[in-house]
């Protein structure tokens, strides 16, 4: 069997390879043009290990077509295993190979192509929503400069008419016209994507289950389902909270505990959707509403929103884990010993 440590770059790959049967070791640099031919000429079985990074889908498909096995590793944990400060492409490839040979490679779960495609749908919608928000902010700025303060009413039919009738001239008027055209186009595109997300959520049994939680819609439910992928990867809800970056950062030593802001070491889009859905859930679920009000008065509304998002993630985890609706879901600890939901 051939085991390869691959330091992947968009334009080339640094290869460190060993044949476990003969003990032969090989090092070389493979360009983007040579990559396909290089891997096709390798007799199987072949196992390739590399750090998880972006823009690698073409490479993953190539290895799948050739029947080669691909391991993706946690880049942070891989780097933590190297104590020396000398970092080169050659040393990185050798480190990946050594971790695989010593069975210390921090392998990651890889989503299916269908799950990745649904992620692209959700990411595309999320990015367009952000662009629409920026366009609306600019239009609000134009209105405020003319002494018009309508806030959310600016996006009603009456507000739109008022915005179009503002006495603007020159480049300011052109800016308004083009921003309104952008807003109309974004509204149309986002509406189509919303319909696509709803259709995909109706076909996903996990998203259908999570959609039953008060305050959670098909967008949040589908995003939670395709991001976590396999719920059995997480032994406890704390791992889900950490995976989404909703756990607090910590620097504790010498018996003194120091807790900071949330780590944000996770999917920013899902975290944002959970914060938005949590505000709706806090109005509909009495337990969440009480927890939100307590923390809001004790600290700050922003802290309370993040807390509700964390609790919502825990509730969705246990709904998925137990395949039960939120009212019957046991939220913490072992499913065999029910306690009150959070």
Coordinates of C-alpha atoms in Angstrom, one line a residue:
X1 CA 0.0 0.0 0.0
X2 CA 1.2 3.5 -0.8
X3 CA 0.6 6.2 1.8
X4 CA 1.0 9.8 0.8
X5 CA 1.3 13.0 2.8
X6 CA 0.1 15.8 0.5
X7 CA 0.8 19.5 1.3
X8 CA -1.9 20.9 -1.0
X9 CA -1.6 24.3 -2.7
X10 CA -3.9 25.7 -5.5
X11 CA -1.0 25.6 -8.0
X12 CA 1.0 22.6 -6.8
X13 CA 1.3 19.8 -4.3
X14 CA 4.3 18.7 -2.2
X15 CA 4.3 14.9 -1.9
X16 CA 5.9 12.7 0.6
X17 CA 5.1 9.0 -0.2
X18 CA 6.1 5.6 1.2
X19 CA 5.4 2.1 0.0
X20 CA 4.6 0.0 3.1
X21 CA 5.5 -3.2 1.3
X22 CA 8.9 -2.3 0.0
X23 CA 9.7 0.6 2.3
X24 CA 10.6 2.9 -0.6
X25 CA 10.2 6.6 0.1
X26 CA 9.6 9.3 -2.5
X27 CA 9.5 13.1 -2.3
X28 CA 8.5 15.3 -5.2
X29 CA 6.7 18.4 -6.2
X30 CA 3.6 17.9 -8.4
X31 CA 2.2 20.9 -10.4
X32 CA -1.5 21.3 -11.1
X33 CA -1.1 20.1 -14.6
X34 CA 0.8 17.0 -13.6
X35 CA -1.5 16.0 -10.7
X36 CA -4.0 13.9 -12.6
X37 CA -1.4 11.9 -14.5
X38 CA 0.7 11.4 -11.3
X39 CA -2.2 9.8 -9.4
X40 CA -3.4 7.8 -12.3
X41 CA -0.1 6.1 -12.6
X42 CA 0.0 5.0 -9.0
X43 CA -1.0 1.3 -8.6
X44 CA -3.5 0.8 -5.8
X45 CA -4.2 0.7 -3.0
X46 CA -3.3 4.3 -2.3
X47 CA -4.1 6.5 0.8
X48 CA -3.7 10.2 0.6
X49 CA -3.7 12.5 3.7
X50 CA -4.0 16.2 3.6
X51 CA -5.1 19.2 5.7
X52 CA -8.7 20.2 5.3
X53 CA -8.8 23.4 3.2
X54 CA -10.8 25.1 0.5
X55 CA -10.8 24.6 -3.3
X56 CA -10.1 20.9 -3.2
X57 CA -13.3 19.5 -4.6
X58 CA -11.7 18.7 -8.0
X59 CA -8.9 16.8 -6.2
X60 CA -11.3 14.8 -4.1
X61 CA -13.3 13.8 -7.2
X62 CA -10.2 12.8 -9.0
X63 CA -9.1 10.5 -6.1
X64 CA -12.6 9.0 -5.9
X65 CA -12.7 8.2 -9.6
X66 CA -9.3 6.5 -9.3
X67 CA -10.4 4.5 -6.3
X68 CA -7.8 6.1 -4.0
X69 CA -8.6 6.7 -0.3
X70 CA -8.6 10.3 0.9
X71 CA -8.1 11.4 4.6
X72 CA -8.8 15.0 5.5
X73 CA -7.2 16.2 8.7
X74 CA -7.8 19.0 11.2
X75 CA -5.3 21.6 10.2
X76 CA -5.1 23.1 13.7
X77 CA -4.4 19.8 15.4
X78 CA -1.9 18.8 12.7
X79 CA 0.0 22.0 13.2
X80 CA 0.0 21.6 17.0
X81 CA 1.9 18.3 16.7
X82 CA 4.9 20.1 15.2
X83 CA 6.9 21.9 17.9
X84 CA 9.7 23.3 15.7
X85 CA 9.3 26.7 14.2
X86 CA 10.8 25.8 10.9
X87 CA 7.8 25.5 8.5
X88 CA 8.3 24.5 4.8
X89 CA 6.2 22.7 2.3
X90 CA 8.6 19.7 2.5
X91 CA 8.4 19.5 6.3
X92 CA 4.6 19.8 6.2
X93 CA 4.3 16.9 3.8
X94 CA 6.6 14.8 5.9
X95 CA 4.6 15.6 9.0
X96 CA 1.4 14.5 7.4
X97 CA 3.0 11.2 6.3
X98 CA 4.5 10.6 9.7
X99 CA 1.1 11.2 11.5
X100 CA -0.6 8.7 9.1
X101 CA 2.1 6.0 9.7
X102 CA 1.9 6.5 13.4
X103 CA -1.9 6.3 13.5
X104 CA -2.0 9.9 14.9
X105 CA -3.6 11.6 12.0
X106 CA -6.6 13.7 13.2
X107 CA -9.0 12.6 10.6
X108 CA -12.2 14.6 9.8
X109 CA -15.6 13.5 8.7
X110 CA -16.3 14.3 5.0
X111 CA -19.8 15.3 3.9
X112 CA -21.4 13.7 0.8
X113 CA -21.6 15.6 -2.5
X114 CA -25.3 16.0 -2.0
X115 CA -24.7 17.6 1.4
X116 CA -22.1 19.9 -0.1
X117 CA -24.4 21.0 -2.8
X118 CA -27.1 21.9 -0.3
X119 CA -24.5 23.8 1.7
X120 CA -23.7 25.8 -1.4
X121 CA -27.4 26.6 -1.8
X122 CA -27.6 27.8 1.8
X123 CA -24.3 29.7 1.6
X124 CA -25.4 31.4 -1.6
X125 CA -28.7 32.5 -0.1
X126 CA -26.9 33.7 3.1
X127 CA -24.4 35.8 1.1
X128 CA -27.2 37.4 -1.0
X129 CA -29.1 38.3 2.2
X130 CA -26.0 40.0 3.5
X131 CA -25.7 41.9 0.2
X132 CA -29.4 42.9 0.4
X133 CA -28.8 44.2 3.9
X134 CA -25.9 46.4 2.7
X135 CA -28.1 47.8 -0.1
X136 CA -30.9 48.6 2.4
X137 CA -28.4 50.3 4.7
X138 CA -27.3 52.5 1.9
X139 CA -30.9 53.4 1.0
X140 CA -31.6 54.2 4.7
X141 CA -28.6 56.5 4.6
X142 CA -29.9 58.4 1.6
X143 CA -33.3 58.8 3.3
X144 CA -31.8 60.0 6.6
X145 CA -29.8 62.6 4.7
X146 CA -33.1 64.0 3.5
X147 CA -34.6 64.1 7.0
X148 CA -36.7 60.9 6.4
X149 CA -36.6 58.4 9.2
X150 CA -39.0 55.5 8.5
X151 CA -36.9 52.6 9.8
X152 CA -38.6 49.3 8.8
X153 CA -41.5 51.2 7.3
X154 CA -39.2 52.3 4.5
X155 CA -39.5 48.8 3.0
X156 CA -43.3 48.9 2.7
X157 CA -45.1 50.1 -0.5
X158 CA -45.6 53.5 1.0
X159 CA -42.0 53.7 2.1
X160 CA -40.8 52.6 -1.3
X161 CA -42.9 55.4 -2.9
X162 CA -41.5 57.9 -0.5
X163 CA -38.0 56.8 -1.2
X164 CA -38.5 57.2 -5.0
X165 CA -40.0 60.7 -4.5
X166 CA -37.0 62.0 -2.5
X167 CA -35.7 65.2 -4.2
X168 CA -32.3 63.9 -5.2
X169 CA -30.1 65.1 -8.0
X170 CA -26.9 64.2 -9.8
X171 CA -25.0 61.2 -8.7
X172 CA -27.1 60.9 -5.6
X173 CA -30.2 60.3 -7.7
X174 CA -28.3 57.8 -9.8
X175 CA -27.1 56.0 -6.7
X176 CA -30.7 55.7 -5.5
X177 CA -31.9 54.3 -8.8
X178 CA -29.2 51.7 -9.1
X179 CA -29.6 50.6 -5.5
X180 CA -33.3 50.2 -6.0
X181 CA -32.6 48.0 -9.1
X182 CA -30.1 45.9 -7.0
X183 CA -32.7 45.6 -4.3
X184 CA -35.4 44.4 -6.6
X185 CA -33.0 41.9 -8.2
X186 CA -31.8 40.5 -4.9
X187 CA -35.4 40.2 -3.6
X188 CA -36.2 38.1 -6.7
X189 CA -33.1 35.9 -6.4
X190 CA -33.6 35.4 -2.6
X191 CA -37.2 34.5 -3.2
X192 CA -36.2 31.7 -5.6
X193 CA -33.6 30.4 -3.3
X194 CA -36.1 30.4 -0.4
X195 CA -38.4 28.2 -2.4
X196 CA -35.5 25.9 -3.3
X197 CA -34.5 25.6 0.4
X198 CA -38.1 24.8 1.4
X199 CA -38.3 22.1 -1.3
X200 CA -35.0 20.6 -0.1
X201 CA -36.1 20.7 3.5
X202 CA -39.4 18.9 2.7
X203 CA -37.3 16.0 1.2
X204 CA -35.0 15.8 4.2
X205 CA -36.5 13.9 7.2
X206 CA -34.1 15.5 9.7
X207 CA -34.9 19.0 8.5
X208 CA -38.7 18.1 8.7
X209 CA -38.2 17.0 12.3
X210 CA -36.2 20.1 13.4
X211 CA -38.6 22.4 11.6
X212 CA -41.2 21.4 14.2
X213 CA -39.4 23.3 16.9
X214 CA -41.1 26.7 17.6
X215 CA -39.2 29.5 16.0
X216 CA -37.2 27.2 13.7
X217 CA -37.9 27.4 10.0
X218 CA -36.8 25.3 7.0
X219 CA -33.7 27.4 6.4
X220 CA -32.3 26.9 9.9
X221 CA -33.4 23.3 10.1
X222 CA -31.8 22.4 6.8
X223 CA -28.6 24.3 7.6
X224 CA -28.3 22.5 11.0
X225 CA -28.9 19.1 9.4
X226 CA -26.4 19.4 6.5
X227 CA -23.7 21.1 8.6
X228 CA -23.7 18.4 11.4
X229 CA -24.3 15.7 8.8
X230 CA -24.2 12.7 11.0
X231 CA -25.6 13.2 14.6
X232 CA -23.8 10.1 15.8
X233 CA -20.5 11.9 15.4
X234 CA -21.4 13.9 18.6
X235 CA -21.5 11.9 21.8
X236 CA -22.9 14.9 23.8
X237 CA -24.6 18.2 23.2
X238 CA -21.5 20.0 24.5
X239 CA -19.6 18.8 21.4
X240 CA -22.3 20.3 19.1
X241 CA -22.1 23.6 21.0
X242 CA -18.3 23.5 20.6
X243 CA -18.5 22.5 16.9
X244 CA -20.7 25.5 16.2
X245 CA -18.4 27.9 18.1
X246 CA -21.1 28.8 20.7
X247 CA -19.0 27.6 23.7
X248 CA -17.0 30.2 25.7
X249 CA -13.3 30.6 25.2
X250 CA -11.3 29.7 28.3
X251 CA -7.9 30.4 29.8
X252 CA -7.7 28.7 33.2
X253 CA -4.6 27.8 35.2
X254 CA -3.5 27.4 38.8
X255 CA -7.0 26.8 40.1
X256 CA -8.3 30.1 38.6
X257 CA -10.9 29.9 35.9
X258 CA -11.2 32.6 33.3
X259 CA -14.0 32.5 30.8
X260 CA -14.2 34.8 27.8
X261 CA -16.4 35.4 24.8
X262 CA -17.7 32.6 22.6
X263 CA -14.9 30.9 20.6
X264 CA -16.6 31.4 17.2
X265 CA -14.6 28.3 16.0
X266 CA -17.3 26.9 13.9
X267 CA -19.7 27.6 11.0
X268 CA -20.5 31.3 11.1
X269 CA -23.6 30.9 8.9
X270 CA -25.3 28.3 11.1
X271 CA -24.3 30.3 14.2
X272 CA -26.0 33.4 12.8
X273 CA -29.1 31.5 11.8
X274 CA -29.4 30.0 15.3
X275 CA -29.1 33.5 16.9
X276 CA -31.9 34.7 14.6
X277 CA -34.1 31.6 15.2
X278 CA -33.4 31.9 18.9
X279 CA -35.0 35.3 19.1
X280 CA -38.2 33.8 17.6
X281 CA -38.0 30.8 19.8
X282 CA -37.6 33.0 22.9
X283 CA -41.0 34.5 22.2
X284 CA -42.7 31.2 21.7
X285 CA -41.1 28.8 24.2
X286 CA -41.7 29.8 27.9
X287 CA -38.5 28.2 29.2
X288 CA -36.4 30.1 26.7
X289 CA -38.3 33.3 27.3
X290 CA -37.6 33.2 31.0
X291 CA -33.9 32.4 30.5
X292 CA -33.6 35.2 28.0
X293 CA -35.3 37.8 30.2
X294 CA -33.2 36.8 33.2
X295 CA -29.9 37.2 31.4
X296 CA -30.9 40.3 29.5
X297 CA -31.6 42.1 32.8
X298 CA -28.5 40.7 34.5
X299 CA -26.0 41.4 31.7
X300 CA -27.0 42.4 28.2
X301 CA -29.5 41.5 25.4
X302 CA -26.6 40.5 23.1
X303 CA -25.3 38.0 25.6
X304 CA -28.9 36.7 26.2
X305 CA -29.3 36.2 22.4
X306 CA -26.2 34.1 22.2
X307 CA -27.3 32.1 25.3
X308 CA -30.7 31.3 23.6
X309 CA -28.9 30.3 20.4
X310 CA -26.8 27.8 22.4
X311 CA -29.8 26.4 24.2
X312 CA -31.6 26.1 20.8
X313 CA -28.7 24.2 19.4
X314 CA -28.9 21.8 22.3
X315 CA -32.6 21.3 21.9
X316 CA -32.2 20.6 18.1
X317 CA -29.4 18.1 18.9
X318 CA -31.6 16.1 21.3
X319 CA -34.6 16.3 18.9
X320 CA -32.4 14.7 16.2
X321 CA -30.7 12.3 18.6
X322 CA -34.0 10.9 20.0
X323 CA -36.1 11.5 16.9
X324 CA -38.7 13.1 19.1
X325 CA -40.4 16.6 19.0
X326 CA -39.1 19.3 21.3
X327 CA -41.9 18.8 23.9
X328 CA -40.9 15.2 24.5
X329 CA -37.2 15.6 24.0
X330 CA -34.8 15.1 26.9
X331 CA -32.3 17.8 26.5
X332 CA -29.3 17.0 28.7
X333 CA -27.4 14.0 29.9
X334 CA -28.4 10.4 29.1
X335 CA -31.6 9.8 27.2
X336 CA -32.5 7.0 29.6
X337 CA -33.0 9.3 32.5
X338 CA -35.4 12.1 31.5
X339 CA -35.2 15.5 33.1
X340 CA -36.7 18.9 32.4
X341 CA -35.9 20.4 29.1
X342 CA -33.7 23.5 29.0

